[in-house]
Amino acid sequence: MSNFRDTLQVSLIGLSNNLNSTGFSQDELYTMGGFNRSQSGQYYDGTFGGQNWGGGIQSITSGGLNVNNDYGERLRMNLTYFYTGTNTVNTSKNQSQQTTDQTVLNSQYQGSNNNISRKQAIGGTIEWKPDSNMRILYTPNFSFQTSPSTYIYAGSTSNIQGPITSSFTNQSGDDNSNNFGHNFMFYHKLGHKGKSITLNQSISLNNTGNSSYSLQKIVSYVSSIQTQLLDRLDDQGSVNNTFGLSANYYHPITKKLSLS
């Protein structure tokens, strides 16, 4: 739903399905949804839109708000907020039989994998043109995401003499990430001869963490294979911060020669 009043546009977008796809095209989001008036990239970074290519059945519930407004010809502002929650389930079952000269080997297993993702993203744009010689553009963005997952697997092998091994695996994990970034651009035209200066400054702050627990057990019923047990907890994290600053000065000397 989009509401237009002069230069103000307010768009509400929401969906819920289990079709492995959002049901909205990129053109619908950028025209009716008003994304073409903002500098946000929610369609490309996985916040809103796209399709599940990883297999399984994915249920998605997503919604958000996009506000655009032009205050005359000098000031333009945009604010977006989106929440996206997905639940992807993969289940598998396999049974095989292999005949050899000595015996018949039977193998069977079944497993279930459940991945959940919860993401919130906030972005904005402020563009100010006080006159024809100056332009200031600022685009901040925040995102918060958590992704718990579980994996359960059970299997067994046997032959005509009896069982050989049975196995069981139970894994769980939780990935999380918090990100902040912004881009600031200042442009100023120096006089009427084409001289100009441009300043760009960017910051990206990324904090990610991962914790996982794994319990794997293999029980052997024959002497040639050992019984094994793995009980492990992993916890790790990383911080990646970047800062960028650039300045460009442009000076036309003649109609065919310029200095940058």
mmCIF file of C-alpha atoms in Angstrom:
data_model
loop_
_atom_site.group_PDB
_atom_site.id
_atom_site.type_symbol
_atom_site.label_atom_id
_atom_site.label_comp_id
_atom_site.label_asym_id
_atom_site.label_seq_id
_atom_site.Cartn_x
_atom_site.Cartn_y
_atom_site.Cartn_z
ATOM 1 C CA MET A 1 0.000 0.000 0.000
ATOM 2 C CA SER A 2 1.384 3.383 -1.041
ATOM 3 C CA ASN A 3 -0.033 6.794 -0.181
ATOM 4 C CA PHE A 4 1.022 9.862 -2.174
ATOM 5 C CA ARG A 5 0.483 13.431 -0.960
ATOM 6 C CA ASP A 6 2.371 16.001 -3.014
ATOM 7 C CA THR A 7 6.042 14.983 -2.617
ATOM 8 C CA LEU A 8 5.398 12.737 0.414
ATOM 9 C CA GLN A 9 5.183 9.008 -0.224
ATOM 10 C CA VAL A 10 4.518 6.449 2.522
ATOM 11 C CA SER A 11 4.666 2.764 1.548
ATOM 12 C CA LEU A 12 3.752 -0.224 3.694
ATOM 13 C CA ILE A 13 4.907 -3.620 2.425
ATOM 14 C CA GLY A 14 4.165 -7.006 3.957
ATOM 15 C CA LEU A 15 3.991 -10.653 3.013
ATOM 16 C CA SER A 16 3.764 -14.135 4.468
ATOM 17 C CA ASN A 17 3.987 -17.412 2.550
ATOM 18 C CA ASN A 18 5.761 -20.763 2.263
ATOM 19 C CA LEU A 19 6.541 -20.525 -1.473
ATOM 20 C CA ASN A 20 10.345 -20.042 -1.245
ATOM 21 C CA SER A 21 9.841 -16.558 -2.729
ATOM 22 C CA THR A 22 8.534 -13.178 -1.634
ATOM 23 C CA GLY A 23 6.018 -12.793 -4.456
ATOM 24 C CA PHE A 24 7.118 -9.204 -5.210
ATOM 25 C CA SER A 25 9.239 -8.328 -8.223
ATOM 26 C CA GLN A 26 12.099 -5.845 -8.153
ATOM 27 C CA ASP A 27 10.127 -3.494 -10.432
ATOM 28 C CA GLU A 28 7.154 -3.469 -8.042
ATOM 29 C CA LEU A 29 9.379 -2.597 -5.080
ATOM 30 C CA TYR A 30 11.213 0.173 -6.905
ATOM 31 C CA THR A 31 8.171 1.836 -8.456
ATOM 32 C CA MET A 32 5.109 1.302 -6.289
ATOM 33 C CA GLY A 33 7.201 0.739 -3.145
ATOM 34 C CA GLY A 34 9.245 3.908 -3.665
ATOM 35 C CA PHE A 35 12.687 2.285 -3.518
ATOM 36 C CA ASN A 36 13.713 4.229 -6.634
ATOM 37 C CA ARG A 37 13.608 7.463 -4.609
ATOM 38 C CA SER A 38 15.952 6.165 -1.912
ATOM 39 C CA GLN A 39 19.586 5.082 -1.839
ATOM 40 C CA SER A 40 18.883 1.908 0.146
ATOM 41 C CA GLY A 41 19.808 -1.591 -1.002
ATOM 42 C CA GLN A 42 17.402 -3.799 0.920
ATOM 43 C CA TYR A 43 16.496 -5.777 -2.190
ATOM 44 C CA TYR A 44 20.120 -6.711 -2.874
ATOM 45 C CA ASP A 45 21.443 -7.426 0.644
ATOM 46 C CA GLY A 46 18.765 -9.998 1.503
ATOM 47 C CA THR A 47 16.657 -7.786 3.774
ATOM 48 C CA PHE A 48 13.617 -7.818 1.529
ATOM 49 C CA GLY A 49 13.036 -9.677 -1.696
ATOM 50 C CA GLY A 50 14.932 -12.411 -3.457
ATOM 51 C CA GLN A 51 14.351 -16.142 -3.449
ATOM 52 C CA ASN A 52 15.492 -19.216 -1.533
ATOM 53 C CA TRP A 53 17.989 -21.180 -3.621
ATOM 54 C CA GLY A 54 19.249 -23.479 -0.849
ATOM 55 C CA GLY A 55 16.579 -26.166 -1.104
ATOM 56 C CA GLY A 56 13.922 -27.225 1.359
ATOM 57 C CA ILE A 57 10.666 -25.476 2.132
ATOM 58 C CA GLN A 58 10.999 -21.886 3.312
ATOM 59 C CA SER A 59 8.323 -19.933 5.134
ATOM 60 C CA ILE A 60 8.780 -16.174 5.222
ATOM 61 C CA THR A 61 7.131 -13.316 7.059
ATOM 62 C CA SER A 62 8.386 -9.869 6.190
ATOM 63 C CA GLY A 63 7.199 -6.309 6.423
ATOM 64 C CA GLY A 64 8.371 -2.764 6.559
ATOM 65 C CA LEU A 65 7.950 0.918 5.998
ATOM 66 C CA ASN A 66 9.444 3.208 3.357
ATOM 67 C CA VAL A 67 8.982 6.992 3.620
ATOM 68 C CA ASN A 68 10.125 9.501 0.989
ATOM 69 C CA ASN A 69 9.665 13.241 1.052
ATOM 70 C CA ASP A 70 11.042 16.190 -0.899
ATOM 71 C CA TYR A 71 11.086 19.518 0.940
ATOM 72 C CA GLY A 72 11.156 21.710 -2.130
ATOM 73 C CA GLU A 73 14.097 21.324 -4.507
ATOM 74 C CA ARG A 74 16.786 21.663 -1.823
ATOM 75 C CA LEU A 75 16.117 18.903 0.701
ATOM 76 C CA ARG A 76 15.234 15.242 0.142
ATOM 77 C CA MET A 77 14.838 12.636 2.887
ATOM 78 C CA ASN A 78 14.175 8.907 3.028
ATOM 79 C CA LEU A 79 13.643 6.442 5.892
ATOM 80 C CA THR A 80 13.230 2.672 5.625
ATOM 81 C CA TYR A 81 12.665 -0.069 8.187
ATOM 82 C CA PHE A 82 12.230 -3.744 7.427
ATOM 83 C CA TYR A 83 11.876 -6.958 9.381
ATOM 84 C CA THR A 84 12.347 -10.330 7.713
ATOM 85 C CA GLY A 85 11.879 -13.718 9.356
ATOM 86 C CA THR A 86 12.443 -17.001 7.535
ATOM 87 C CA ASN A 87 12.173 -20.643 8.557
ATOM 88 C CA THR A 88 13.724 -23.182 6.173
ATOM 89 C CA VAL A 89 13.171 -26.903 6.711
ATOM 90 C CA ASN A 90 15.022 -29.721 4.931
ATOM 91 C CA THR A 91 14.070 -33.344 5.593
ATOM 92 C CA SER A 92 15.596 -36.393 3.933
ATOM 93 C CA LYS A 93 15.275 -40.174 4.133
ATOM 94 C CA ASN A 94 17.369 -42.769 2.357
ATOM 95 C CA GLN A 95 17.473 -46.552 2.247
ATOM 96 C CA SER A 96 19.883 -48.628 0.148
ATOM 97 C CA GLN A 97 20.836 -52.296 -0.270
ATOM 98 C CA GLN A 98 24.098 -53.642 -1.647
ATOM 99 C CA THR A 99 24.643 -57.292 -2.543
ATOM 100 C CA THR A 100 28.143 -58.827 -2.427
ATOM 101 C CA ASP A 101 29.498 -62.372 -2.732
ATOM 102 C CA GLN A 102 29.525 -62.823 1.051
ATOM 103 C CA THR A 103 26.513 -60.851 2.328
ATOM 104 C CA VAL A 104 23.827 -58.248 1.754
ATOM 105 C CA LEU A 105 24.531 -54.771 3.214
ATOM 106 C CA ASN A 106 21.571 -52.617 4.242
ATOM 107 C CA SER A 107 21.928 -48.903 5.023
ATOM 108 C CA GLN A 108 19.296 -46.407 6.040
ATOM 109 C CA TYR A 109 19.253 -42.903 7.471
ATOM 110 C CA GLN A 110 16.961 -39.953 7.991
ATOM 111 C CA GLY A 111 17.732 -36.367 8.857
ATOM 112 C CA SER A 112 16.114 -33.008 9.478
ATOM 113 C CA ASN A 113 17.672 -29.558 9.176
ATOM 114 C CA ASN A 114 15.898 -26.403 10.410
ATOM 115 C CA ASN A 115 17.373 -22.940 9.771
ATOM 116 C CA ILE A 116 15.791 -19.782 11.173
ATOM 117 C CA SER A 117 16.752 -16.210 10.342
ATOM 118 C CA ARG A 118 15.528 -12.979 11.943
ATOM 119 C CA LYS A 119 16.758 -9.679 10.515
ATOM 120 C CA GLN A 120 15.950 -6.025 11.149
ATOM 121 C CA ALA A 121 17.353 -3.280 8.944
ATOM 122 C CA ILE A 122 17.096 0.509 9.190
ATOM 123 C CA GLY A 123 18.360 2.888 6.529
ATOM 124 C CA GLY A 124 17.999 6.497 5.515
ATOM 125 C CA THR A 125 19.049 9.191 3.091
ATOM 126 C CA ILE A 126 19.462 12.926 3.570
ATOM 127 C CA GLU A 127 20.334 15.015 0.519
ATOM 128 C CA TRP A 128 20.694 18.788 0.825
ATOM 129 C CA LYS A 129 21.290 21.219 -2.060
ATOM 130 C CA PRO A 130 21.344 24.717 -0.561
ATOM 131 C CA ASP A 131 22.265 26.171 -3.974
ATOM 132 C CA SER A 132 23.521 25.105 -7.380
ATOM 133 C CA ASN A 133 27.143 25.098 -6.143
ATOM 134 C CA MET A 134 26.832 22.729 -3.178
ATOM 135 C CA ARG A 135 25.500 19.224 -2.511
ATOM 136 C CA ILE A 136 25.605 17.165 0.722
ATOM 137 C CA LEU A 137 24.526 13.505 0.818
ATOM 138 C CA TYR A 138 24.408 11.297 3.938
ATOM 139 C CA THR A 139 23.243 7.642 3.987
ATOM 140 C CA PRO A 140 23.384 5.723 7.316
ATOM 141 C CA ASN A 141 22.272 2.111 7.769
ATOM 142 C CA PHE A 142 21.896 -0.393 10.628
ATOM 143 C CA SER A 143 21.168 -4.128 10.581
ATOM 144 C CA PHE A 144 20.720 -6.747 13.296
ATOM 145 C CA GLN A 145 20.458 -10.442 12.477
ATOM 146 C CA THR A 146 20.311 -13.727 14.370
ATOM 147 C CA SER A 147 20.199 -17.178 12.764
ATOM 148 C CA PRO A 148 19.661 -20.230 15.001
ATOM 149 C CA SER A 149 19.763 -23.697 13.412
ATOM 150 C CA THR A 150 19.307 -27.356 14.364
ATOM 151 C CA TYR A 151 20.343 -30.563 12.608
ATOM 152 C CA ILE A 152 19.311 -34.096 13.655
ATOM 153 C CA TYR A 153 20.533 -37.236 11.889
ATOM 154 C CA ALA A 154 20.053 -40.946 12.625
ATOM 155 C CA GLY A 155 21.286 -43.918 10.618
ATOM 156 C CA SER A 156 22.201 -47.575 10.771
ATOM 157 C CA THR A 157 23.941 -50.309 8.761
ATOM 158 C CA SER A 158 23.426 -54.070 8.939
ATOM 159 C CA ASN A 159 23.915 -57.279 6.999
ATOM 160 C CA ILE A 160 22.275 -60.707 7.039
ATOM 161 C CA GLN A 161 24.251 -61.624 10.170
ATOM 162 C CA GLY A 162 22.917 -58.644 12.170
ATOM 163 C CA PRO A 163 23.527 -54.943 12.895
ATOM 164 C CA ILE A 164 26.937 -53.376 12.182
ATOM 165 C CA THR A 165 26.686 -49.748 13.334
ATOM 166 C CA SER A 166 24.145 -47.167 14.411
ATOM 167 C CA SER A 167 24.800 -43.441 14.424
ATOM 168 C CA PHE A 168 23.155 -40.353 15.868
ATOM 169 C CA THR A 169 24.023 -36.677 15.379
ATOM 170 C CA ASN A 170 22.498 -33.644 17.060
ATOM 171 C CA GLN A 171 23.869 -30.222 16.138
ATOM 172 C CA SER A 172 22.643 -26.755 17.070
ATOM 173 C CA GLY A 173 24.071 -23.333 16.405
ATOM 174 C CA ASP A 174 23.391 -19.632 16.519
ATOM 175 C CA ASP A 175 24.923 -16.999 14.224
ATOM 176 C CA ASN A 176 24.467 -13.311 14.958
ATOM 177 C CA SER A 177 25.686 -10.099 13.382
ATOM 178 C CA ASN A 178 25.346 -6.377 14.105
ATOM 179 C CA ASN A 179 26.325 -3.914 11.402
ATOM 180 C CA PHE A 180 26.469 -0.146 11.097
ATOM 181 C CA GLY A 181 27.696 1.904 8.194
ATOM 182 C CA HIS A 182 27.395 5.312 6.648
ATOM 183 C CA ASN A 183 28.561 7.284 3.634
ATOM 184 C CA PHE A 184 28.978 11.049 3.636
ATOM 185 C CA MET A 185 29.612 13.091 0.477
ATOM 186 C CA PHE A 186 30.259 16.828 0.205
ATOM 187 C CA TYR A 187 30.497 18.566 -3.178
ATOM 188 C CA HIS A 188 31.238 22.248 -3.668
ATOM 189 C CA LYS A 189 31.710 24.091 -6.930
ATOM 190 C CA LEU A 190 34.402 26.769 -6.642
ATOM 191 C CA GLY A 191 33.422 29.684 -8.794
ATOM 192 C CA HIS A 192 32.003 29.730 -12.295
ATOM 193 C CA LYS A 193 35.026 28.289 -14.129
ATOM 194 C CA GLY A 194 34.297 24.636 -13.291
ATOM 195 C CA LYS A 195 36.611 24.214 -10.311
ATOM 196 C CA SER A 196 35.207 21.887 -7.640
ATOM 197 C CA ILE A 197 36.116 19.868 -4.582
ATOM 198 C CA THR A 198 34.520 16.580 -3.486
ATOM 199 C CA LEU A 199 34.927 14.923 -0.073
ATOM 200 C CA ASN A 200 33.829 11.341 0.664
ATOM 201 C CA GLN A 201 33.882 9.655 4.053
ATOM 202 C CA SER A 202 32.667 6.136 4.905
ATOM 203 C CA ILE A 203 32.525 3.920 7.998
ATOM 204 C CA SER A 204 31.664 0.227 8.269
ATOM 205 C CA LEU A 205 31.413 -1.473 11.681
ATOM 206 C CA ASN A 206 30.710 -5.222 11.663
ATOM 207 C CA ASN A 207 30.459 -7.493 14.699
ATOM 208 C CA THR A 208 29.679 -11.186 14.136
ATOM 209 C CA GLY A 209 29.501 -14.188 16.452
ATOM 210 C CA ASN A 210 28.881 -17.906 16.189
ATOM 211 C CA SER A 211 28.247 -20.593 18.772
ATOM 212 C CA SER A 212 27.591 -24.243 17.978
ATOM 213 C CA TYR A 213 27.126 -27.489 19.878
ATOM 214 C CA SER A 214 27.636 -30.919 18.322
ATOM 215 C CA LEU A 215 26.926 -34.374 19.741
ATOM 216 C CA GLN A 216 27.884 -37.264 17.456
ATOM 217 C CA LYS A 217 27.697 -40.896 18.544
ATOM 218 C CA ILE A 218 28.569 -44.026 16.575
ATOM 219 C CA VAL A 219 27.785 -47.359 18.227
ATOM 220 C CA SER A 220 29.564 -50.424 16.790
ATOM 221 C CA TYR A 221 28.317 -53.994 17.018
ATOM 222 C CA VAL A 222 31.394 -55.567 15.398
ATOM 223 C CA SER A 223 34.993 -55.738 16.585
ATOM 224 C CA SER A 224 36.491 -54.230 13.432
ATOM 225 C CA ILE A 225 34.826 -50.822 14.004
ATOM 226 C CA GLN A 226 35.297 -48.763 17.158
ATOM 227 C CA THR A 227 32.502 -46.994 19.023
ATOM 228 C CA GLN A 228 33.026 -43.219 18.906
ATOM 229 C CA LEU A 229 31.620 -40.224 20.789
ATOM 230 C CA LEU A 230 32.182 -36.559 19.957
ATOM 231 C CA ASP A 231 30.831 -33.893 22.322
ATOM 232 C CA ARG A 232 32.027 -30.421 21.301
ATOM 233 C CA LEU A 233 31.141 -26.778 21.926
ATOM 234 C CA ASP A 234 32.517 -24.026 19.675
ATOM 235 C CA ASP A 235 32.288 -20.301 20.301
ATOM 236 C CA GLN A 236 33.888 -17.681 18.074
ATOM 237 C CA GLY A 237 33.451 -14.097 16.967
ATOM 238 C CA SER A 238 35.033 -11.443 14.808
ATOM 239 C CA VAL A 239 35.117 -7.659 14.526
ATOM 240 C CA ASN A 240 35.785 -5.929 11.217
ATOM 241 C CA ASN A 241 35.831 -2.125 11.173
ATOM 242 C CA THR A 242 36.848 0.010 8.201
ATOM 243 C CA PHE A 243 37.215 3.758 7.736
ATOM 244 C CA GLY A 244 37.631 5.571 4.435
ATOM 245 C CA LEU A 245 38.315 9.165 3.503
ATOM 246 C CA SER A 246 38.972 10.681 0.095
ATOM 247 C CA ALA A 247 39.251 14.190 -1.333
ATOM 248 C CA ASN A 248 39.199 15.218 -4.966
ATOM 249 C CA TYR A 249 39.991 18.633 -6.402
ATOM 250 C CA TYR A 250 39.126 19.370 -10.034
ATOM 251 C CA HIS A 251 40.558 22.355 -11.904
ATOM 252 C CA PRO A 252 40.008 22.997 -15.625
ATOM 253 C CA ILE A 253 42.982 24.896 -17.042
ATOM 254 C CA THR A 254 41.788 25.198 -20.626
ATOM 255 C CA LYS A 255 38.932 23.687 -22.634
ATOM 256 C CA LYS A 256 41.123 20.688 -23.453
ATOM 257 C CA LEU A 257 43.312 20.470 -20.340
ATOM 258 C CA SER A 258 42.259 19.886 -16.741
ATOM 259 C CA LEU A 259 43.916 18.975 -13.454
ATOM 260 C CA SER A 260 42.523 16.506 -10.911
#
